[in-house]
Amino acid sequence: MLPFERIFVFLLILSLSDALPTSSRMLPTRTALLPTTSPAYLPSFPASRNTTSQPTGPLLRKSLNLGHYPPLWAAPNTQHPEVQRAIRSIDWTHVPSFLPRPPQGDASYDDGHDPACWWSRTECTRPKQAYLPEDIAYCENPHDFGLTYDDGPLNPRDANDTWGEPQLYDFLATYNQQATLFYVGSNVVSFPQAAQRAIQAGHTLCVHTWSHPQMTTISNEMIVAELYWTLRAIKEATGVTSRCWRPPFGDVDDRVRAIAHQMGLRTILWNSDSFDWKLPSVANDYQGTFDDLTVDRFFQAWIDRLPPRHGRLVLEHETSDKTIQMSEKWLPRLKNAFEVKKVHDCVPLLSSPYWES
């Protein structure tokens, strides 16, 4: 079984079950390795203008200076001077020496012992390295529902595309609803106005890498580069420095966690997958294998079965008309059944999402 076939199987089981973690988490950082200020290797940028209500309406799309960034959706150059400064900031004696994993999977990995706390194989969220904090994977209160969207901000594909931002953000504003948004750096630099709109509307912006790789398959230096350029893009677009991230596909182990930790980033996963990413759409070249009715069943199951111990922290996406339509269909019903919140609001002991006040 290929690694992401394995991921799909246990995500399917997890989304339809109430088999949630029972151990208490240790939210405070366990050592001084975590930065206490915004990383010095990041440039300074002005903050976005604050607003008193959620803004809506059309957005003018104009990219940041792309010459200051790597090619869009491509692996960044680890020799870039800015990346090298970030690499030098890492205490590599506190990064486990696990090798990058082959993209096709690692048949030799010991799932039972799980020495690397490799989520893609074992769903492990409590690192084996004592200095690393536990991943965030659920809301504390069973009645809370953590609303998150990956892979944004959704760029319009052409002038006639009405599903790019601000479609989702305007919809959320009609319900006075905020969410946690995990941004791909390549999308941010292409459409910084969407990121500005999101933060002005009160959404939380977190890192989702520059080019969306399987993080356990790339080198230490590439991990730094993927995180660095997304941190920089969000900061240039909005003026804030994120302290939260989500690994693409959930693919994380203690090597990846340790690097992200030293870059000031707390790992946030999920315990309930909407599988909206399996709807056929332009985002997956229409290769998705789930129809609307199948995905509807996941949403309905969440409403029908309240978790007994902890609340749901859900994976949704802003990647296509299909994922946005699914969110528009179900958010009103979810709000009737749960207290729908941003992640930092449903995990009260979690540190502020930004270094800036």
mmCIF file of C-alpha atoms in Angstrom:
data_model
loop_
_atom_site.group_PDB
_atom_site.id
_atom_site.type_symbol
_atom_site.label_atom_id
_atom_site.label_comp_id
_atom_site.label_asym_id
_atom_site.label_seq_id
_atom_site.Cartn_x
_atom_site.Cartn_y
_atom_site.Cartn_z
ATOM 1 C CA MET A 1 0.000 0.000 0.000
ATOM 2 C CA LEU A 2 1.371 3.415 -0.955
ATOM 3 C CA PRO A 3 1.756 5.937 1.874
ATOM 4 C CA PHE A 4 -1.102 8.182 0.836
ATOM 5 C CA GLU A 5 -3.403 5.226 0.239
ATOM 6 C CA ARG A 6 -2.646 4.350 3.853
ATOM 7 C CA ILE A 7 -3.363 7.928 4.907
ATOM 8 C CA PHE A 8 -6.724 7.839 3.137
ATOM 9 C CA VAL A 9 -7.789 4.618 4.855
ATOM 10 C CA PHE A 10 -7.161 5.814 8.393
ATOM 11 C CA LEU A 11 -8.540 9.302 7.688
ATOM 12 C CA LEU A 12 -11.747 7.687 6.464
ATOM 13 C CA ILE A 13 -11.983 5.666 9.670
ATOM 14 C CA LEU A 14 -11.118 8.662 11.842
ATOM 15 C CA SER A 15 -13.659 10.974 10.223
ATOM 16 C CA LEU A 16 -16.501 8.520 10.756
ATOM 17 C CA SER A 17 -15.559 7.468 14.280
ATOM 18 C CA ASP A 18 -15.243 9.047 17.690
ATOM 19 C CA ALA A 19 -11.852 7.433 18.341
ATOM 20 C CA LEU A 20 -10.287 10.644 19.587
ATOM 21 C CA PRO A 21 -7.149 11.029 21.719
ATOM 22 C CA THR A 22 -7.627 10.342 25.407
ATOM 23 C CA SER A 23 -4.275 11.509 26.777
ATOM 24 C CA SER A 24 -4.017 15.062 28.063
ATOM 25 C CA ARG A 25 -1.805 17.311 25.997
ATOM 26 C CA MET A 26 1.039 19.450 27.255
ATOM 27 C CA LEU A 27 0.378 22.789 25.642
ATOM 28 C CA PRO A 28 3.254 24.775 27.164
ATOM 29 C CA THR A 29 6.542 24.604 25.273
ATOM 30 C CA ARG A 30 8.905 22.221 27.053
ATOM 31 C CA THR A 31 12.221 23.970 26.449
ATOM 32 C CA ALA A 32 13.626 27.343 25.468
ATOM 33 C CA LEU A 33 14.248 26.159 21.888
ATOM 34 C CA LEU A 34 11.061 27.847 20.725
ATOM 35 C CA PRO A 35 11.750 31.479 19.753
ATOM 36 C CA THR A 36 10.375 34.131 22.104
ATOM 37 C CA THR A 37 10.247 36.880 19.485
ATOM 38 C CA SER A 38 9.566 37.136 15.774
ATOM 39 C CA PRO A 39 12.473 35.478 13.917
ATOM 40 C CA ALA A 40 15.186 38.054 13.224
ATOM 41 C CA TYR A 41 15.911 36.622 9.771
ATOM 42 C CA LEU A 42 12.531 37.830 8.447
ATOM 43 C CA PRO A 43 12.351 41.301 6.867
ATOM 44 C CA SER A 44 10.121 43.958 8.425
ATOM 45 C CA PHE A 45 6.877 44.890 6.681
ATOM 46 C CA PRO A 46 4.056 47.276 7.659
ATOM 47 C CA ALA A 47 0.940 45.859 9.269
ATOM 48 C CA SER A 48 -2.414 45.728 7.525
ATOM 49 C CA ARG A 49 -5.129 48.209 8.423
ATOM 50 C CA ASN A 50 -7.505 46.949 11.120
ATOM 51 C CA THR A 51 -11.260 47.099 10.577
ATOM 52 C CA THR A 52 -14.208 46.982 12.964
ATOM 53 C CA SER A 53 -16.328 44.688 10.773
ATOM 54 C CA GLN A 54 -15.728 41.965 8.228
ATOM 55 C CA PRO A 55 -15.077 43.703 4.887
ATOM 56 C CA THR A 56 -16.691 42.337 1.739
ATOM 57 C CA GLY A 57 -16.763 43.071 -1.963
ATOM 58 C CA PRO A 58 -14.466 42.745 -4.978
ATOM 59 C CA LEU A 59 -10.690 42.633 -4.644
ATOM 60 C CA LEU A 60 -8.111 44.149 -6.954
ATOM 61 C CA ARG A 61 -5.596 41.412 -7.726
ATOM 62 C CA LYS A 62 -1.969 42.485 -7.933
ATOM 63 C CA SER A 63 0.910 40.199 -6.974
ATOM 64 C CA LEU A 64 3.793 41.008 -4.700
ATOM 65 C CA ASN A 65 7.158 41.495 -6.408
ATOM 66 C CA LEU A 66 7.662 37.935 -7.639
ATOM 67 C CA GLY A 67 11.337 38.633 -8.230
ATOM 68 C CA HIS A 68 11.812 38.562 -4.463
ATOM 69 C CA TYR A 69 10.464 35.006 -4.206
ATOM 70 C CA PRO A 70 11.148 31.532 -5.630
ATOM 71 C CA PRO A 71 9.285 30.361 -8.742
ATOM 72 C CA LEU A 72 5.650 29.678 -7.907
ATOM 73 C CA TRP A 73 4.792 26.127 -6.855
ATOM 74 C CA ALA A 74 8.398 24.979 -7.211
ATOM 75 C CA ALA A 75 10.898 23.717 -4.653
ATOM 76 C CA PRO A 76 12.818 26.769 -3.384
ATOM 77 C CA ASN A 77 16.567 27.217 -3.749
ATOM 78 C CA THR A 78 18.107 26.426 -0.371
ATOM 79 C CA GLN A 79 21.226 28.470 -1.205
ATOM 80 C CA HIS A 80 19.320 31.749 -1.308
ATOM 81 C CA PRO A 81 20.900 34.170 1.232
ATOM 82 C CA GLU A 82 17.612 34.681 3.089
ATOM 83 C CA VAL A 83 17.102 30.935 3.426
ATOM 84 C CA GLN A 84 20.697 30.495 4.552
ATOM 85 C CA ARG A 85 20.131 32.997 7.380
ATOM 86 C CA ALA A 86 17.139 30.981 8.525
ATOM 87 C CA ILE A 87 19.113 27.730 8.285
ATOM 88 C CA ARG A 88 21.876 29.186 10.458
ATOM 89 C CA SER A 89 19.327 30.083 13.129
ATOM 90 C CA ILE A 90 18.463 26.413 13.750
ATOM 91 C CA ASP A 91 20.161 24.481 16.552
ATOM 92 C CA TRP A 92 20.702 21.320 14.529
ATOM 93 C CA THR A 93 21.725 19.313 17.595
ATOM 94 C CA HIS A 94 18.030 19.337 18.508
ATOM 95 C CA VAL A 95 16.810 18.066 15.136
ATOM 96 C CA PRO A 96 16.495 14.248 14.939
ATOM 97 C CA SER A 97 18.721 12.623 12.343
ATOM 98 C CA PHE A 98 16.000 10.718 10.478
ATOM 99 C CA LEU A 99 16.624 10.637 6.739
ATOM 100 C CA PRO A 100 14.092 11.985 4.239
ATOM 101 C CA ARG A 101 11.605 9.275 3.372
ATOM 102 C CA PRO A 102 11.066 7.964 -0.172
ATOM 103 C CA PRO A 103 7.910 9.460 -1.739
ATOM 104 C CA GLN A 104 6.578 6.004 -2.532
ATOM 105 C CA GLY A 105 6.686 4.995 1.139
ATOM 106 C CA ASP A 106 9.017 3.245 3.565
ATOM 107 C CA ALA A 107 8.273 -0.464 3.935
ATOM 108 C CA SER A 108 11.037 -0.822 6.528
ATOM 109 C CA TYR A 109 9.503 1.661 8.973
ATOM 110 C CA ASP A 110 8.625 0.152 12.360
ATOM 111 C CA ASP A 111 5.012 1.226 12.862
ATOM 112 C CA GLY A 112 4.793 -0.477 16.244
ATOM 113 C CA HIS A 113 7.741 1.372 17.735
ATOM 114 C CA ASP A 114 7.141 4.485 15.615
ATOM 115 C CA PRO A 115 10.488 6.103 16.529
ATOM 116 C CA ALA A 116 9.793 9.291 14.539
ATOM 117 C CA CYS A 117 6.136 9.837 15.532
ATOM 118 C CA TRP A 118 5.280 9.740 11.834
ATOM 119 C CA TRP A 119 1.661 10.854 11.515
ATOM 120 C CA SER A 120 1.253 9.543 7.965
ATOM 121 C CA ARG A 121 1.809 5.993 9.202
ATOM 122 C CA THR A 122 0.520 5.949 12.778
ATOM 123 C CA GLU A 123 -1.522 9.123 13.415
ATOM 124 C CA CYS A 124 1.027 9.964 16.113
ATOM 125 C CA THR A 125 0.552 13.475 17.529
ATOM 126 C CA ARG A 126 2.622 13.195 20.713
ATOM 127 C CA PRO A 127 6.281 13.546 19.671
ATOM 128 C CA LYS A 128 8.884 11.089 20.901
ATOM 129 C CA GLN A 129 11.315 13.983 21.366
ATOM 130 C CA ALA A 130 10.613 15.316 24.869
ATOM 131 C CA TYR A 131 11.321 18.939 23.927
ATOM 132 C CA LEU A 132 8.574 19.049 21.295
ATOM 133 C CA PRO A 133 4.990 19.973 22.233
ATOM 134 C CA GLU A 134 2.082 17.784 21.236
ATOM 135 C CA ASP A 135 0.384 18.544 17.930
ATOM 136 C CA ILE A 136 -3.009 20.236 18.027
ATOM 137 C CA ALA A 137 -5.558 17.831 16.542
ATOM 138 C CA TYR A 138 -8.875 18.515 18.289
ATOM 139 C CA CYS A 139 -10.915 21.183 20.040
ATOM 140 C CA GLU A 140 -11.166 20.934 23.820
ATOM 141 C CA ASN A 141 -14.961 21.083 24.172
ATOM 142 C CA PRO A 142 -17.117 18.403 22.504
ATOM 143 C CA HIS A 143 -19.557 21.104 21.371
ATOM 144 C CA ASP A 144 -16.827 23.109 19.617
ATOM 145 C CA PHE A 145 -16.101 22.762 15.907
ATOM 146 C CA GLY A 146 -12.725 23.985 14.639
ATOM 147 C CA LEU A 147 -13.242 25.463 11.163
ATOM 148 C CA THR A 148 -10.157 25.374 8.936
ATOM 149 C CA TYR A 149 -9.421 25.706 5.233
ATOM 150 C CA ASP A 150 -6.209 24.584 3.517
ATOM 151 C CA ASP A 151 -4.401 25.644 0.328
ATOM 152 C CA GLY A 152 -5.602 29.237 0.032
ATOM 153 C CA PRO A 153 -5.978 31.921 -0.777
ATOM 154 C CA LEU A 154 -7.918 30.660 -3.791
ATOM 155 C CA ASN A 155 -6.713 32.655 -6.801
ATOM 156 C CA PRO A 156 -9.237 33.302 -9.613
ATOM 157 C CA ARG A 157 -8.116 31.331 -12.666
ATOM 158 C CA ASP A 158 -9.319 33.996 -15.092
ATOM 159 C CA ALA A 159 -11.472 37.120 -15.235
ATOM 160 C CA ASN A 160 -14.656 35.029 -15.385
ATOM 161 C CA ASP A 161 -13.846 32.858 -12.360
ATOM 162 C CA THR A 162 -16.334 33.796 -9.633
ATOM 163 C CA TRP A 163 -15.167 31.143 -7.165
ATOM 164 C CA GLY A 164 -11.779 32.617 -6.340
ATOM 165 C CA GLU A 165 -11.515 34.876 -3.338
ATOM 166 C CA PRO A 166 -13.285 36.808 -1.960
ATOM 167 C CA GLN A 167 -16.135 34.326 -2.599
ATOM 168 C CA LEU A 168 -15.498 32.190 0.510
ATOM 169 C CA TYR A 169 -14.532 35.137 2.710
ATOM 170 C CA ASP A 170 -17.628 37.106 1.702
ATOM 171 C CA PHE A 171 -19.763 34.053 2.444
ATOM 172 C CA LEU A 172 -18.211 33.643 5.895
ATOM 173 C CA ALA A 173 -18.801 37.342 6.560
ATOM 174 C CA THR A 174 -22.546 36.926 6.003
ATOM 175 C CA TYR A 175 -22.523 34.599 9.023
ATOM 176 C CA ASN A 176 -20.015 36.687 10.985
ATOM 177 C CA GLN A 177 -17.846 33.561 10.977
ATOM 178 C CA GLN A 178 -14.072 33.431 11.280
ATOM 179 C CA ALA A 179 -11.887 30.449 10.357
ATOM 180 C CA THR A 180 -8.268 29.329 10.516
ATOM 181 C CA LEU A 181 -6.684 29.498 7.059
ATOM 182 C CA PHE A 182 -3.590 27.480 6.158
ATOM 183 C CA TYR A 183 -1.947 29.386 3.329
ATOM 184 C CA VAL A 184 0.338 28.211 0.532
ATOM 185 C CA GLY A 185 3.023 30.853 0.042
ATOM 186 C CA SER A 186 2.823 30.661 -3.747
ATOM 187 C CA ASN A 187 -0.857 31.614 -3.562
ATOM 188 C CA VAL A 188 -0.211 34.463 -1.128
ATOM 189 C CA VAL A 189 2.362 36.240 -3.303
ATOM 190 C CA SER A 190 0.059 35.861 -6.324
ATOM 191 C CA PHE A 191 -2.951 37.346 -4.521
ATOM 192 C CA PRO A 192 -1.846 39.273 -1.401
ATOM 193 C CA GLN A 193 -5.078 41.281 -1.356
ATOM 194 C CA ALA A 194 -6.958 38.094 -0.420
ATOM 195 C CA ALA A 195 -4.643 37.564 2.560
ATOM 196 C CA GLN A 196 -5.160 41.181 3.592
ATOM 197 C CA ARG A 197 -8.933 40.753 3.356
ATOM 198 C CA ALA A 198 -8.745 37.576 5.435
ATOM 199 C CA ILE A 199 -6.807 39.103 8.296
ATOM 200 C CA GLN A 200 -8.968 42.235 8.276
ATOM 201 C CA ALA A 201 -11.991 39.949 8.581
ATOM 202 C CA GLY A 202 -10.552 38.295 11.687
ATOM 203 C CA HIS A 203 -9.468 34.988 10.180
ATOM 204 C CA THR A 204 -6.283 33.364 11.498
ATOM 205 C CA LEU A 205 -3.494 32.897 8.954
ATOM 206 C CA CYS A 206 -1.142 29.933 9.326
ATOM 207 C CA VAL A 207 1.612 28.437 7.177
ATOM 208 C CA HIS A 208 0.989 25.572 4.722
ATOM 209 C CA THR A 209 4.396 25.667 2.941
ATOM 210 C CA TRP A 210 5.508 27.280 -0.300
ATOM 211 C CA SER A 211 4.882 24.458 -2.808
ATOM 212 C CA HIS A 212 2.847 21.827 -0.872
ATOM 213 C CA PRO A 213 5.343 18.919 -0.700
ATOM 214 C CA GLN A 214 5.306 15.799 1.447
ATOM 215 C CA MET A 215 7.445 17.290 4.189
ATOM 216 C CA THR A 216 9.003 14.062 5.456
ATOM 217 C CA THR A 217 10.408 13.364 1.967
ATOM 218 C CA ILE A 218 12.529 16.531 1.686
ATOM 219 C CA SER A 219 15.847 17.605 3.210
ATOM 220 C CA ASN A 220 16.278 19.645 6.387
ATOM 221 C CA GLU A 221 17.330 22.672 4.361
ATOM 222 C CA MET A 222 14.328 22.359 2.068
ATOM 223 C CA ILE A 223 11.990 22.180 5.065
ATOM 224 C CA VAL A 224 13.408 25.511 6.243
ATOM 225 C CA ALA A 225 12.992 27.028 2.770
ATOM 226 C CA GLU A 226 9.386 25.840 2.384
ATOM 227 C CA LEU A 227 8.444 27.360 5.737
ATOM 228 C CA TYR A 228 10.558 30.496 5.391
ATOM 229 C CA TRP A 229 9.110 31.722 2.104
ATOM 230 C CA THR A 230 5.554 31.211 3.325
ATOM 231 C CA LEU A 231 6.262 33.063 6.566
ATOM 232 C CA ARG A 232 7.775 35.874 4.518
ATOM 233 C CA ALA A 233 4.890 35.997 2.041
ATOM 234 C CA ILE A 234 2.250 36.196 4.774
ATOM 235 C CA LYS A 235 4.261 38.853 6.598
ATOM 236 C CA GLU A 236 4.764 40.987 3.492
ATOM 237 C CA ALA A 237 1.083 40.730 2.564
ATOM 238 C CA THR A 238 -0.350 41.365 6.030
ATOM 239 C CA GLY A 239 2.363 42.491 8.444
ATOM 240 C CA VAL A 240 1.941 39.501 10.788
ATOM 241 C CA THR A 241 4.322 36.634 11.522
ATOM 242 C CA SER A 242 2.476 33.329 11.861
ATOM 243 C CA ARG A 243 3.181 30.960 14.756
ATOM 244 C CA CYS A 244 1.132 28.041 13.425
ATOM 245 C CA TRP A 245 1.380 25.666 10.500
ATOM 246 C CA ARG A 246 -0.143 22.537 9.006
ATOM 247 C CA PRO A 247 1.929 20.028 7.004
ATOM 248 C CA PRO A 248 0.526 19.201 3.557
ATOM 249 C CA PHE A 249 -1.244 15.821 3.650
ATOM 250 C CA GLY A 250 -0.557 15.839 7.415
ATOM 251 C CA ASP A 251 2.857 14.404 6.545
ATOM 252 C CA VAL A 252 4.981 15.201 9.595
ATOM 253 C CA ASP A 253 7.440 13.450 11.880
ATOM 254 C CA ASP A 254 9.734 14.597 14.683
ATOM 255 C CA ARG A 255 12.444 15.782 12.279
ATOM 256 C CA VAL A 256 9.997 18.087 10.531
ATOM 257 C CA ARG A 257 8.363 19.132 13.803
ATOM 258 C CA ALA A 258 11.709 20.048 15.347
ATOM 259 C CA ILE A 259 12.590 22.401 12.492
ATOM 260 C CA ALA A 260 9.144 24.007 12.446
ATOM 261 C CA HIS A 261 9.279 24.335 16.250
ATOM 262 C CA GLN A 262 12.528 26.287 16.106
ATOM 263 C CA MET A 263 11.010 28.534 13.435
ATOM 264 C CA GLY A 264 8.251 29.414 15.894
ATOM 265 C CA LEU A 265 5.536 27.217 14.369
ATOM 266 C CA ARG A 266 3.101 24.982 16.268
ATOM 267 C CA THR A 267 1.892 21.948 14.320
ATOM 268 C CA ILE A 268 -1.887 21.822 13.812
ATOM 269 C CA LEU A 269 -3.503 18.725 12.298
ATOM 270 C CA TRP A 270 -7.144 17.547 12.390
ATOM 271 C CA ASN A 271 -9.338 14.731 13.647
ATOM 272 C CA SER A 272 -12.106 14.973 11.037
ATOM 273 C CA ASP A 273 -11.585 15.102 7.271
ATOM 274 C CA SER A 274 -14.363 16.398 5.008
ATOM 275 C CA PHE A 275 -12.782 14.685 1.984
ATOM 276 C CA ASP A 276 -13.853 17.682 -0.081
ATOM 277 C CA TRP A 277 -10.474 17.338 -1.809
ATOM 278 C CA LYS A 278 -11.756 14.143 -3.425
ATOM 279 C CA LEU A 279 -14.533 15.958 -5.298
ATOM 280 C CA PRO A 280 -13.685 16.107 -9.044
ATOM 281 C CA SER A 281 -12.578 19.658 -9.813
ATOM 282 C CA VAL A 282 -9.974 21.728 -11.587
ATOM 283 C CA ALA A 283 -7.852 21.443 -8.417
ATOM 284 C CA ASN A 284 -7.304 17.702 -8.959
ATOM 285 C CA ASP A 285 -7.612 17.662 -12.759
ATOM 286 C CA TYR A 286 -11.094 16.198 -12.301
ATOM 287 C CA GLN A 287 -9.576 12.973 -10.974
ATOM 288 C CA GLY A 288 -11.492 13.052 -7.684
ATOM 289 C CA THR A 289 -13.452 9.894 -6.920
ATOM 290 C CA PHE A 290 -16.121 11.158 -4.462
ATOM 291 C CA ASP A 291 -19.425 12.691 -5.504
ATOM 292 C CA ASP A 292 -21.298 15.361 -3.541
ATOM 293 C CA LEU A 293 -23.517 12.825 -1.790
ATOM 294 C CA THR A 294 -20.508 10.926 -0.438
ATOM 295 C CA VAL A 295 -18.961 14.081 1.019
ATOM 296 C CA ASP A 296 -22.355 15.165 2.373
ATOM 297 C CA ARG A 297 -22.393 11.991 4.460
ATOM 298 C CA PHE A 298 -19.236 13.044 6.308
ATOM 299 C CA PHE A 299 -20.734 16.397 7.259
ATOM 300 C CA GLN A 300 -24.005 14.799 8.331
ATOM 301 C CA ALA A 301 -22.166 12.196 10.412
ATOM 302 C CA TRP A 302 -20.422 14.975 12.345
ATOM 303 C CA ILE A 303 -23.790 16.468 13.228
ATOM 304 C CA ASP A 304 -25.344 13.104 14.097
ATOM 305 C CA ARG A 305 -22.500 11.933 16.345
ATOM 306 C CA LEU A 306 -21.157 14.359 18.933
ATOM 307 C CA PRO A 307 -17.658 13.287 20.020
ATOM 308 C CA PRO A 308 -17.731 12.146 23.669
ATOM 309 C CA ARG A 309 -14.498 13.760 24.880
ATOM 310 C CA HIS A 310 -13.213 16.459 22.532
ATOM 311 C CA GLY A 311 -14.530 18.611 19.723
ATOM 312 C CA ARG A 312 -13.907 18.193 16.035
ATOM 313 C CA LEU A 313 -11.068 19.988 14.311
ATOM 314 C CA VAL A 314 -11.990 19.702 10.659
ATOM 315 C CA LEU A 315 -10.071 19.702 7.382
ATOM 316 C CA GLU A 316 -11.699 21.629 4.529
ATOM 317 C CA HIS A 317 -10.190 23.377 1.506
ATOM 318 C CA GLU A 318 -10.444 26.564 -0.524
ATOM 319 C CA THR A 319 -9.252 25.045 -3.777
ATOM 320 C CA SER A 320 -12.166 25.050 -6.225
ATOM 321 C CA ASP A 321 -15.813 25.827 -6.847
ATOM 322 C CA LYS A 322 -16.665 22.353 -5.520
ATOM 323 C CA THR A 323 -15.033 22.825 -2.117
ATOM 324 C CA ILE A 324 -16.487 26.327 -1.705
ATOM 325 C CA GLN A 325 -19.970 25.106 -2.642
ATOM 326 C CA MET A 326 -19.703 22.303 -0.093
ATOM 327 C CA SER A 327 -18.762 24.774 2.629
ATOM 328 C CA GLU A 328 -21.621 27.081 1.678
ATOM 329 C CA LYS A 329 -24.059 24.177 1.856
ATOM 330 C CA TRP A 330 -22.994 22.926 5.272
ATOM 331 C CA LEU A 331 -21.817 25.881 7.353
ATOM 332 C CA PRO A 332 -25.340 27.031 8.333
ATOM 333 C CA ARG A 333 -26.197 23.514 9.542
ATOM 334 C CA LEU A 334 -22.908 23.175 11.396
ATOM 335 C CA LYS A 335 -23.522 26.479 13.178
ATOM 336 C CA ASN A 336 -26.895 25.160 14.336
ATOM 337 C CA ALA A 337 -25.249 22.052 15.776
ATOM 338 C CA PHE A 338 -21.911 23.352 17.140
ATOM 339 C CA GLU A 339 -20.029 26.366 18.362
ATOM 340 C CA VAL A 340 -18.004 26.942 15.184
ATOM 341 C CA LYS A 341 -14.661 28.555 16.008
ATOM 342 C CA LYS A 342 -11.139 29.288 14.883
ATOM 343 C CA VAL A 343 -8.569 26.802 16.179
ATOM 344 C CA HIS A 344 -7.040 29.250 18.662
ATOM 345 C CA ASP A 345 -10.505 29.896 20.091
ATOM 346 C CA CYS A 346 -11.310 26.218 20.619
ATOM 347 C CA VAL A 347 -7.892 25.418 22.142
ATOM 348 C CA PRO A 348 -7.695 28.165 24.796
ATOM 349 C CA LEU A 349 -4.173 27.382 26.035
ATOM 350 C CA LEU A 350 -2.682 27.656 22.551
ATOM 351 C CA SER A 351 -0.347 30.633 22.185
ATOM 352 C CA SER A 352 -1.319 33.664 20.111
ATOM 353 C CA PRO A 353 -1.243 32.889 16.361
ATOM 354 C CA TYR A 354 1.130 35.810 15.647
ATOM 355 C CA TRP A 355 4.228 37.331 17.184
ATOM 356 C CA GLU A 356 2.729 40.771 16.733
ATOM 357 C CA SER A 357 0.132 41.929 19.270
#
